[in-house]
């Protein structure tokens, strides 16, 4: 045993899959509509992986981002139908549904009052922000969602570096009715140490409502399948009010 081994007690690790999450509400598994699965085969392989992890229901959330991913509810709805048929044909025991991951921009703000939006669990609306700059009209956009009857769920708040360390602001957002969805990849440090730290801070402050895979490809799946977390974090998550399984 080396010098540091004498003084540092290594904490036991627990497979994250033992949290028993059975519903996921953030992934990119509709083939060919965004930067996730490219083909039906890709989708099916990823869905089989999710079933193997114990998931019973996937609410798939393709990117909706003007100029990059010009998706429509009808378009992704038709693709979902085809994917469901293939899942059934292959006897994969999993339920599929579709919502969206909306990027907040001007078009999104306008569409909120004029077009039907793709949501889950009675008007919960998953949205994401720029990774580099805080949205100038963030507060107004959230307000617009709420006055149109939507319940905002912020995708991976821990990944927005401009909010790192802003715990009181995060609490304020949460108090104003924004729910938070953290990524598994963040919690285990797959993006960066600072994103992991931000995720753990949100968990410590009771600001983790959903845990999502944000699954795009087989590399993500392999990381999620092998994810291990310290026993203390596992216990903390177990006793947190994580809402994934209420979506079944
Ligand atoms: Fe995503």
PDB file of C-alpha atoms and ligand atoms in Angstrom:
ATOM      1  CA  UNK A   1       0.000   0.000   0.000  1.00  0.00           C
ATOM      2  CA  UNK A   2       1.429   3.391  -0.995  1.00  0.00           C
ATOM      3  CA  UNK A   3       1.635   6.436   1.222  1.00  0.00           C
ATOM      4  CA  UNK A   4      -1.710   7.834   0.070  1.00  0.00           C
ATOM      5  CA  UNK A   5      -3.348   4.440   0.302  1.00  0.00           C
ATOM      6  CA  UNK A   6      -2.789   4.522   4.036  1.00  0.00           C
ATOM      7  CA  UNK A   7      -4.810   7.695   4.445  1.00  0.00           C
ATOM      8  CA  UNK A   8      -7.431   7.679   1.707  1.00  0.00           C
ATOM      9  CA  UNK A   9     -10.317   5.306   2.089  1.00  0.00           C
ATOM     10  CA  UNK A  10     -11.691   4.402  -1.318  1.00  0.00           C
ATOM     11  CA  UNK A  11     -15.446   4.501  -1.360  1.00  0.00           C
ATOM     12  CA  UNK A  12     -17.391   1.505  -2.655  1.00  0.00           C
ATOM     13  CA  UNK A  13     -18.883   1.926  -6.120  1.00  0.00           C
ATOM     14  CA  UNK A  14     -22.384   0.866  -7.089  1.00  0.00           C
ATOM     15  CA  UNK A  15     -23.690   0.296 -10.660  1.00  0.00           C
ATOM     16  CA  UNK A  16     -25.892   3.270 -11.495  1.00  0.00           C
ATOM     17  CA  UNK A  17     -28.389   0.932 -13.184  1.00  0.00           C
ATOM     18  CA  UNK A  18     -29.305  -0.332  -9.701  1.00  0.00           C
ATOM     19  CA  UNK A  19     -31.181   2.945  -9.171  1.00  0.00           C
ATOM     20  CA  UNK A  20     -33.963   1.110 -11.007  1.00  0.00           C
ATOM     21  CA  UNK A  21     -34.985   3.859 -13.415  1.00  0.00           C
ATOM     22  CA  UNK A  22     -37.616   2.355 -15.705  1.00  0.00           C
ATOM     23  CA  UNK A  23     -38.627   5.418 -17.710  1.00  0.00           C
ATOM     24  CA  UNK A  24     -36.295   7.707 -19.658  1.00  0.00           C
ATOM     25  CA  UNK A  25     -37.486  11.051 -20.967  1.00  0.00           C
ATOM     26  CA  UNK A  26     -34.521  12.367 -22.925  1.00  0.00           C
ATOM     27  CA  UNK A  27     -32.979  10.578 -25.897  1.00  0.00           C
ATOM     28  CA  UNK A  28     -32.349  10.894 -29.616  1.00  0.00           C
ATOM     29  CA  UNK A  29     -33.520   7.564 -30.942  1.00  0.00           C
ATOM     30  CA  UNK A  30     -35.836   8.539 -33.804  1.00  0.00           C
ATOM     31  CA  UNK A  31     -33.737   7.609 -36.857  1.00  0.00           C
ATOM     32  CA  UNK A  32     -32.418  10.317 -39.155  1.00  0.00           C
ATOM     33  CA  UNK A  33     -34.068  13.375 -37.620  1.00  0.00           C
ATOM     34  CA  UNK A  34     -31.220  14.840 -35.560  1.00  0.00           C
ATOM     35  CA  UNK A  35     -27.670  14.044 -34.377  1.00  0.00           C
ATOM     36  CA  UNK A  36     -28.789  10.805 -32.701  1.00  0.00           C
ATOM     37  CA  UNK A  37     -29.574   7.428 -34.284  1.00  0.00           C
ATOM     38  CA  UNK A  38     -29.020   7.530 -38.049  1.00  0.00           C
ATOM     39  CA  UNK A  39     -30.860   4.410 -39.177  1.00  0.00           C
ATOM     40  CA  UNK A  40     -33.639   2.158 -37.914  1.00  0.00           C
ATOM     41  CA  UNK A  41     -30.942  -0.434 -37.115  1.00  0.00           C
ATOM     42  CA  UNK A  42     -29.063   2.114 -34.967  1.00  0.00           C
ATOM     43  CA  UNK A  43     -32.294   2.925 -33.152  1.00  0.00           C
ATOM     44  CA  UNK A  44     -33.188  -0.699 -32.565  1.00  0.00           C
ATOM     45  CA  UNK A  45     -29.725  -1.515 -31.189  1.00  0.00           C
ATOM     46  CA  UNK A  46     -29.894   1.418 -28.787  1.00  0.00           C
ATOM     47  CA  UNK A  47     -33.443   0.530 -27.744  1.00  0.00           C
ATOM     48  CA  UNK A  48     -32.373  -3.071 -27.087  1.00  0.00           C
ATOM     49  CA  UNK A  49     -29.565  -1.695 -24.916  1.00  0.00           C
ATOM     50  CA  UNK A  50     -32.022   0.419 -22.951  1.00  0.00           C
ATOM     51  CA  UNK A  51     -34.324  -2.581 -22.479  1.00  0.00           C
ATOM     52  CA  UNK A  52     -31.293  -4.517 -21.233  1.00  0.00           C
ATOM     53  CA  UNK A  53     -30.709  -1.800 -18.632  1.00  0.00           C
ATOM     54  CA  UNK A  54     -34.234  -2.343 -17.328  1.00  0.00           C
ATOM     55  CA  UNK A  55     -36.045   0.545 -19.006  1.00  0.00           C
ATOM     56  CA  UNK A  56     -39.728  -0.143 -19.729  1.00  0.00           C
ATOM     57  CA  UNK A  57     -40.630   3.162 -21.398  1.00  0.00           C
ATOM     58  CA  UNK A  58     -38.685   5.649 -23.499  1.00  0.00           C
ATOM     59  CA  UNK A  59     -40.025   9.118 -24.178  1.00  0.00           C
ATOM     60  CA  UNK A  60     -37.814   9.990 -27.155  1.00  0.00           C
ATOM     61  CA  UNK A  61     -37.000  13.685 -27.569  1.00  0.00           C
ATOM     62  CA  UNK A  62     -35.649  14.703 -30.998  1.00  0.00           C
ATOM     63  CA  UNK A  63     -34.012  18.110 -31.277  1.00  0.00           C
ATOM     64  CA  UNK A  64     -36.260  20.896 -32.526  1.00  0.00           C
ATOM     65  CA  UNK A  65     -33.942  23.739 -33.539  1.00  0.00           C
ATOM     66  CA  UNK A  66     -34.734  26.146 -36.379  1.00  0.00           C
ATOM     67  CA  UNK A  67     -32.118  26.038 -39.121  1.00  0.00           C
ATOM     68  CA  UNK A  68     -30.474  22.881 -37.768  1.00  0.00           C
ATOM     69  CA  UNK A  69     -33.225  20.377 -37.042  1.00  0.00           C
ATOM     70  CA  UNK A  70     -36.436  21.556 -38.677  1.00  0.00           C
ATOM     71  CA  UNK A  71     -38.564  18.819 -37.174  1.00  0.00           C
ATOM     72  CA  UNK A  72     -42.346  18.864 -36.958  1.00  0.00           C
ATOM     73  CA  UNK A  73     -44.709  16.971 -34.652  1.00  0.00           C
ATOM     74  CA  UNK A  74     -46.224  15.163 -37.676  1.00  0.00           C
ATOM     75  CA  UNK A  75     -42.835  14.196 -39.058  1.00  0.00           C
ATOM     76  CA  UNK A  76     -41.446  12.712 -35.858  1.00  0.00           C
ATOM     77  CA  UNK A  77     -44.847  11.176 -35.094  1.00  0.00           C
ATOM     78  CA  UNK A  78     -44.734   9.229 -38.385  1.00  0.00           C
ATOM     79  CA  UNK A  79     -41.163   8.100 -37.729  1.00  0.00           C
ATOM     80  CA  UNK A  80     -42.185   6.944 -34.262  1.00  0.00           C
ATOM     81  CA  UNK A  81     -44.952   4.819 -35.771  1.00  0.00           C
ATOM     82  CA  UNK A  82     -42.462   3.030 -38.024  1.00  0.00           C
ATOM     83  CA  UNK A  83     -40.018   2.521 -35.163  1.00  0.00           C
ATOM     84  CA  UNK A  84     -42.755   1.132 -32.932  1.00  0.00           C
ATOM     85  CA  UNK A  85     -43.740  -1.349 -35.638  1.00  0.00           C
ATOM     86  CA  UNK A  86     -40.138  -2.584 -35.842  1.00  0.00           C
ATOM     87  CA  UNK A  87     -39.861  -2.845 -32.037  1.00  0.00           C
ATOM     88  CA  UNK A  88     -43.032  -4.913 -32.032  1.00  0.00           C
ATOM     89  CA  UNK A  89     -41.820  -7.083 -34.922  1.00  0.00           C
ATOM     90  CA  UNK A  90     -38.634  -7.841 -32.993  1.00  0.00           C
ATOM     91  CA  UNK A  91     -40.540  -8.519 -29.758  1.00  0.00           C
ATOM     92  CA  UNK A  92     -38.633  -5.936 -27.730  1.00  0.00           C
ATOM     93  CA  UNK A  93     -40.477  -5.388 -24.484  1.00  0.00           C
ATOM     94  CA  UNK A  94     -40.490  -1.588 -24.226  1.00  0.00           C
ATOM     95  CA  UNK A  95     -43.015   1.221 -24.691  1.00  0.00           C
ATOM     96  CA  UNK A  96     -42.072   4.137 -26.934  1.00  0.00           C
ATOM     97  CA  UNK A  97     -43.425   7.645 -26.958  1.00  0.00           C
ATOM     98  CA  UNK A  98     -42.216  10.890 -28.464  1.00  0.00           C
ATOM     99  CA  UNK A  99     -41.845  14.439 -27.160  1.00  0.00           C
ATOM    100  CA  UNK A 100     -39.111  16.925 -28.120  1.00  0.00           C
ATOM    101  CA  UNK A 101     -36.050  18.760 -26.893  1.00  0.00           C
ATOM    102  CA  UNK A 102     -36.735  22.363 -27.889  1.00  0.00           C
ATOM    103  CA  UNK A 103     -33.918  24.824 -28.303  1.00  0.00           C
ATOM    104  CA  UNK A 104     -35.082  28.170 -26.998  1.00  0.00           C
ATOM    105  CA  UNK A 105     -34.854  30.746 -29.753  1.00  0.00           C
ATOM    106  CA  UNK A 106     -37.131  33.329 -31.332  1.00  0.00           C
ATOM    107  CA  UNK A 107     -39.143  30.775 -33.336  1.00  0.00           C
ATOM    108  CA  UNK A 108     -39.711  28.655 -30.255  1.00  0.00           C
ATOM    109  CA  UNK A 109     -40.984  31.671 -28.322  1.00  0.00           C
ATOM    110  CA  UNK A 110     -43.418  32.494 -31.175  1.00  0.00           C
ATOM    111  CA  UNK A 111     -44.575  28.903 -31.644  1.00  0.00           C
ATOM    112  CA  UNK A 112     -45.533  28.557 -27.985  1.00  0.00           C
ATOM    113  CA  UNK A 113     -48.713  30.550 -28.511  1.00  0.00           C
ATOM    114  CA  UNK A 114     -49.462  29.543 -32.095  1.00  0.00           C
ATOM    115  CA  UNK A 115     -48.613  25.856 -32.573  1.00  0.00           C
ATOM    116  CA  UNK A 116     -49.134  22.626 -30.667  1.00  0.00           C
ATOM    117  CA  UNK A 117     -45.915  21.576 -28.937  1.00  0.00           C
ATOM    118  CA  UNK A 118     -44.697  18.055 -28.262  1.00  0.00           C
ATOM    119  CA  UNK A 119     -44.800  17.421 -24.529  1.00  0.00           C
ATOM    120  CA  UNK A 120     -44.960  14.546 -22.067  1.00  0.00           C
ATOM    121  CA  UNK A 121     -46.815  13.839 -18.839  1.00  0.00           C
ATOM    122  CA  UNK A 122     -49.536  16.455 -19.209  1.00  0.00           C
ATOM    123  CA  UNK A 123     -47.694  19.342 -20.874  1.00  0.00           C
ATOM    124  CA  UNK A 124     -44.190  18.960 -19.522  1.00  0.00           C
ATOM    125  CA  UNK A 125     -41.951  20.593 -22.092  1.00  0.00           C
ATOM    126  CA  UNK A 126     -38.253  19.690 -22.333  1.00  0.00           C
ATOM    127  CA  UNK A 127     -36.083  22.597 -23.469  1.00  0.00           C
ATOM    128  CA  UNK A 128     -32.405  23.346 -23.834  1.00  0.00           C
ATOM    129  CA  UNK A 129     -30.321  26.506 -24.021  1.00  0.00           C
ATOM    130  CA  UNK A 130     -27.106  27.566 -25.702  1.00  0.00           C
ATOM    131  CA  UNK A 131     -24.029  25.947 -24.178  1.00  0.00           C
ATOM    132  CA  UNK A 132     -22.003  29.133 -24.538  1.00  0.00           C
ATOM    133  CA  UNK A 133     -24.181  32.172 -23.821  1.00  0.00           C
ATOM    134  CA  UNK A 134     -27.021  32.725 -21.454  1.00  0.00           C
ATOM    135  CA  UNK A 135     -30.217  33.363 -23.418  1.00  0.00           C
ATOM    136  CA  UNK A 136     -31.029  37.056 -23.350  1.00  0.00           C
ATOM    137  CA  UNK A 137     -34.747  36.440 -22.866  1.00  0.00           C
ATOM    138  CA  UNK A 138     -34.567  33.337 -20.707  1.00  0.00           C
ATOM    139  CA  UNK A 139     -36.992  34.622 -18.058  1.00  0.00           C
ATOM    140  CA  UNK A 140     -39.513  35.866 -20.631  1.00  0.00           C
ATOM    141  CA  UNK A 141     -39.363  32.582 -22.539  1.00  0.00           C
ATOM    142  CA  UNK A 142     -40.002  30.543 -19.410  1.00  0.00           C
ATOM    143  CA  UNK A 143     -42.886  32.849 -18.539  1.00  0.00           C
ATOM    144  CA  UNK A 144     -44.300  32.435 -22.060  1.00  0.00           C
ATOM    145  CA  UNK A 145     -44.160  28.652 -21.663  1.00  0.00           C
ATOM    146  CA  UNK A 146     -46.010  28.865 -18.392  1.00  0.00           C
ATOM    147  CA  UNK A 147     -48.750  31.246 -19.495  1.00  0.00           C
ATOM    148  CA  UNK A 148     -49.409  28.904 -22.438  1.00  0.00           C
ATOM    149  CA  UNK A 149     -49.994  26.080 -19.999  1.00  0.00           C
ATOM    150  CA  UNK A 150     -46.667  24.279 -20.362  1.00  0.00           C
ATOM    151  CA  UNK A 151     -44.512  22.982 -17.509  1.00  0.00           C
ATOM    152  CA  UNK A 152     -40.883  23.720 -18.363  1.00  0.00           C
ATOM    153  CA  UNK A 153     -38.273  21.018 -17.819  1.00  0.00           C
ATOM    154  CA  UNK A 154     -34.737  22.297 -18.354  1.00  0.00           C
ATOM    155  CA  UNK A 155     -32.503  19.731 -20.049  1.00  0.00           C
ATOM    156  CA  UNK A 156     -29.106  19.212 -18.413  1.00  0.00           C
ATOM    157  CA  UNK A 157     -28.791  22.472 -16.427  1.00  0.00           C
ATOM    158  CA  UNK A 158     -25.374  21.244 -15.248  1.00  0.00           C
ATOM    159  CA  UNK A 159     -23.964  21.557 -18.780  1.00  0.00           C
ATOM    160  CA  UNK A 160     -24.426  25.334 -19.055  1.00  0.00           C
ATOM    161  CA  UNK A 161     -21.045  26.550 -17.817  1.00  0.00           C
ATOM    162  CA  UNK A 162     -22.273  30.155 -17.395  1.00  0.00           C
ATOM    163  CA  UNK A 163     -24.476  28.883 -14.548  1.00  0.00           C
ATOM    164  CA  UNK A 164     -21.774  26.909 -12.774  1.00  0.00           C
ATOM    165  CA  UNK A 165     -21.652  28.020  -9.159  1.00  0.00           C
ATOM    166  CA  UNK A 166     -24.949  29.934  -9.484  1.00  0.00           C
ATOM    167  CA  UNK A 167     -26.770  27.757  -6.970  1.00  0.00           C
ATOM    168  CA  UNK A 168     -29.086  30.477  -5.693  1.00  0.00           C
ATOM    169  CA  UNK A 169     -30.173  31.284  -9.267  1.00  0.00           C
ATOM    170  CA  UNK A 170     -30.819  27.565  -9.860  1.00  0.00           C
ATOM    171  CA  UNK A 171     -32.940  27.489  -6.705  1.00  0.00           C
ATOM    172  CA  UNK A 172     -34.817  30.549  -7.935  1.00  0.00           C
ATOM    173  CA  UNK A 173     -35.528  28.902 -11.316  1.00  0.00           C
ATOM    174  CA  UNK A 174     -36.752  25.800  -9.526  1.00  0.00           C
ATOM    175  CA  UNK A 175     -38.967  27.828  -7.200  1.00  0.00           C
ATOM    176  CA  UNK A 176     -40.486  29.469 -10.295  1.00  0.00           C
ATOM    177  CA  UNK A 177     -41.608  26.063 -11.521  1.00  0.00           C
ATOM    178  CA  UNK A 178     -38.768  24.943 -13.804  1.00  0.00           C
ATOM    179  CA  UNK A 179     -37.990  21.285 -13.262  1.00  0.00           C
ATOM    180  CA  UNK A 180     -34.473  20.009 -13.868  1.00  0.00           C
ATOM    181  CA  UNK A 181     -33.348  16.956 -15.843  1.00  0.00           C
ATOM    182  CA  UNK A 182     -29.755  15.903 -15.219  1.00  0.00           C
ATOM    183  CA  UNK A 183     -27.778  13.671 -17.591  1.00  0.00           C
ATOM    184  CA  UNK A 184     -26.300  10.360 -16.442  1.00  0.00           C
ATOM    185  CA  UNK A 185     -23.194  11.226 -18.453  1.00  0.00           C
ATOM    186  CA  UNK A 186     -22.772  14.403 -16.372  1.00  0.00           C
ATOM    187  CA  UNK A 187     -23.185  12.642 -13.036  1.00  0.00           C
ATOM    188  CA  UNK A 188     -20.400  10.195 -13.819  1.00  0.00           C
ATOM    189  CA  UNK A 189     -18.041  12.830 -15.226  1.00  0.00           C
ATOM    190  CA  UNK A 190     -18.171  11.820 -18.899  1.00  0.00           C
ATOM    191  CA  UNK A 191     -18.239  15.442 -20.156  1.00  0.00           C
ATOM    192  CA  UNK A 192     -15.882  17.219 -17.745  1.00  0.00           C
ATOM    193  CA  UNK A 193     -14.984  17.552 -14.083  1.00  0.00           C
ATOM    194  CA  UNK A 194     -16.745  20.925 -13.858  1.00  0.00           C
ATOM    195  CA  UNK A 195     -19.985  19.573 -15.347  1.00  0.00           C
ATOM    196  CA  UNK A 196     -19.851  16.664 -12.905  1.00  0.00           C
ATOM    197  CA  UNK A 197     -19.320  19.067 -10.014  1.00  0.00           C
ATOM    198  CA  UNK A 198     -22.299  21.167 -11.150  1.00  0.00           C
ATOM    199  CA  UNK A 199     -24.465  18.021 -11.370  1.00  0.00           C
ATOM    200  CA  UNK A 200     -23.491  16.900  -7.877  1.00  0.00           C
ATOM    201  CA  UNK A 201     -24.184  20.381  -6.488  1.00  0.00           C
ATOM    202  CA  UNK A 202     -27.683  20.319  -8.006  1.00  0.00           C
ATOM    203  CA  UNK A 203     -28.290  16.875  -6.487  1.00  0.00           C
ATOM    204  CA  UNK A 204     -27.022  18.073  -3.081  1.00  0.00           C
ATOM    205  CA  UNK A 205     -29.482  20.957  -3.266  1.00  0.00           C
ATOM    206  CA  UNK A 206     -32.471  18.786  -4.124  1.00  0.00           C
ATOM    207  CA  UNK A 207     -32.583  20.153  -7.674  1.00  0.00           C
ATOM    208  CA  UNK A 208     -32.683  16.919  -9.651  1.00  0.00           C
ATOM    209  CA  UNK A 209     -36.218  16.070 -10.782  1.00  0.00           C
ATOM    210  CA  UNK A 210     -35.387  13.716 -13.632  1.00  0.00           C
ATOM    211  CA  UNK A 211     -32.331  11.723 -14.668  1.00  0.00           C
ATOM    212  CA  UNK A 212     -32.043  11.340 -18.430  1.00  0.00           C
ATOM    213  CA  UNK A 213     -29.750   9.359 -20.674  1.00  0.00           C
ATOM    214  CA  UNK A 214     -29.627  11.960 -23.497  1.00  0.00           C
ATOM    215  CA  UNK A 215     -28.690   8.860 -25.478  1.00  0.00           C
ATOM    216  CA  UNK A 216     -27.430   9.589 -29.011  1.00  0.00           C
ATOM    217  CA  UNK A 217     -25.226   6.647 -29.999  1.00  0.00           C
ATOM    218  CA  UNK A 218     -23.595   3.381 -28.990  1.00  0.00           C
ATOM    219  CA  UNK A 219     -20.689   5.140 -27.262  1.00  0.00           C
ATOM    220  CA  UNK A 220     -23.125   6.830 -24.894  1.00  0.00           C
ATOM    221  CA  UNK A 221     -24.873   3.504 -24.345  1.00  0.00           C
ATOM    222  CA  UNK A 222     -21.618   1.749 -23.417  1.00  0.00           C
ATOM    223  CA  UNK A 223     -20.784   4.474 -20.888  1.00  0.00           C
ATOM    224  CA  UNK A 224     -24.271   4.273 -19.361  1.00  0.00           C
ATOM    225  CA  UNK A 225     -24.160   0.468 -19.218  1.00  0.00           C
ATOM    226  CA  UNK A 226     -20.882   0.574 -17.300  1.00  0.00           C
ATOM    227  CA  UNK A 227     -21.669   3.595 -15.114  1.00  0.00           C
ATOM    228  CA  UNK A 228     -20.583   3.209 -11.493  1.00  0.00           C
ATOM    229  CA  UNK A 229     -21.157   5.801  -8.789  1.00  0.00           C
ATOM    230  CA  UNK A 230     -19.952   6.114  -5.189  1.00  0.00           C
ATOM    231  CA  UNK A 231     -22.217   4.422  -2.655  1.00  0.00           C
ATOM    232  CA  UNK A 232     -22.919   7.723  -0.857  1.00  0.00           C
ATOM    233  CA  UNK A 233     -24.128   9.335  -4.104  1.00  0.00           C
ATOM    234  CA  UNK A 234     -26.205   6.256  -4.865  1.00  0.00           C
ATOM    235  CA  UNK A 235     -27.915   6.548  -1.464  1.00  0.00           C
ATOM    236  CA  UNK A 236     -28.466  10.271  -1.993  1.00  0.00           C
ATOM    237  CA  UNK A 237     -30.119   9.658  -5.363  1.00  0.00           C
ATOM    238  CA  UNK A 238     -32.177   6.806  -3.939  1.00  0.00           C
ATOM    239  CA  UNK A 239     -33.614   9.114  -1.293  1.00  0.00           C
ATOM    240  CA  UNK A 240     -34.139  12.045  -3.738  1.00  0.00           C
ATOM    241  CA  UNK A 241     -37.523  12.650  -5.247  1.00  0.00           C
ATOM    242  CA  UNK A 242     -36.620  11.594  -8.783  1.00  0.00           C
ATOM    243  CA  UNK A 243     -39.721  11.506 -10.947  1.00  0.00           C
ATOM    244  CA  UNK A 244     -38.700   9.233 -13.841  1.00  0.00           C
ATOM    245  CA  UNK A 245     -40.695   6.264 -12.674  1.00  0.00           C
ATOM    246  CA  UNK A 246     -43.858   8.325 -12.201  1.00  0.00           C
ATOM    247  CA  UNK A 247     -43.978   8.634 -16.008  1.00  0.00           C
ATOM    248  CA  UNK A 248     -44.748   4.958 -16.641  1.00  0.00           C
TER     249      UNK A 248
HETATM  250 FE1  LIG B   1     -30.512  15.994 -25.841  1.00  0.00          FE
END
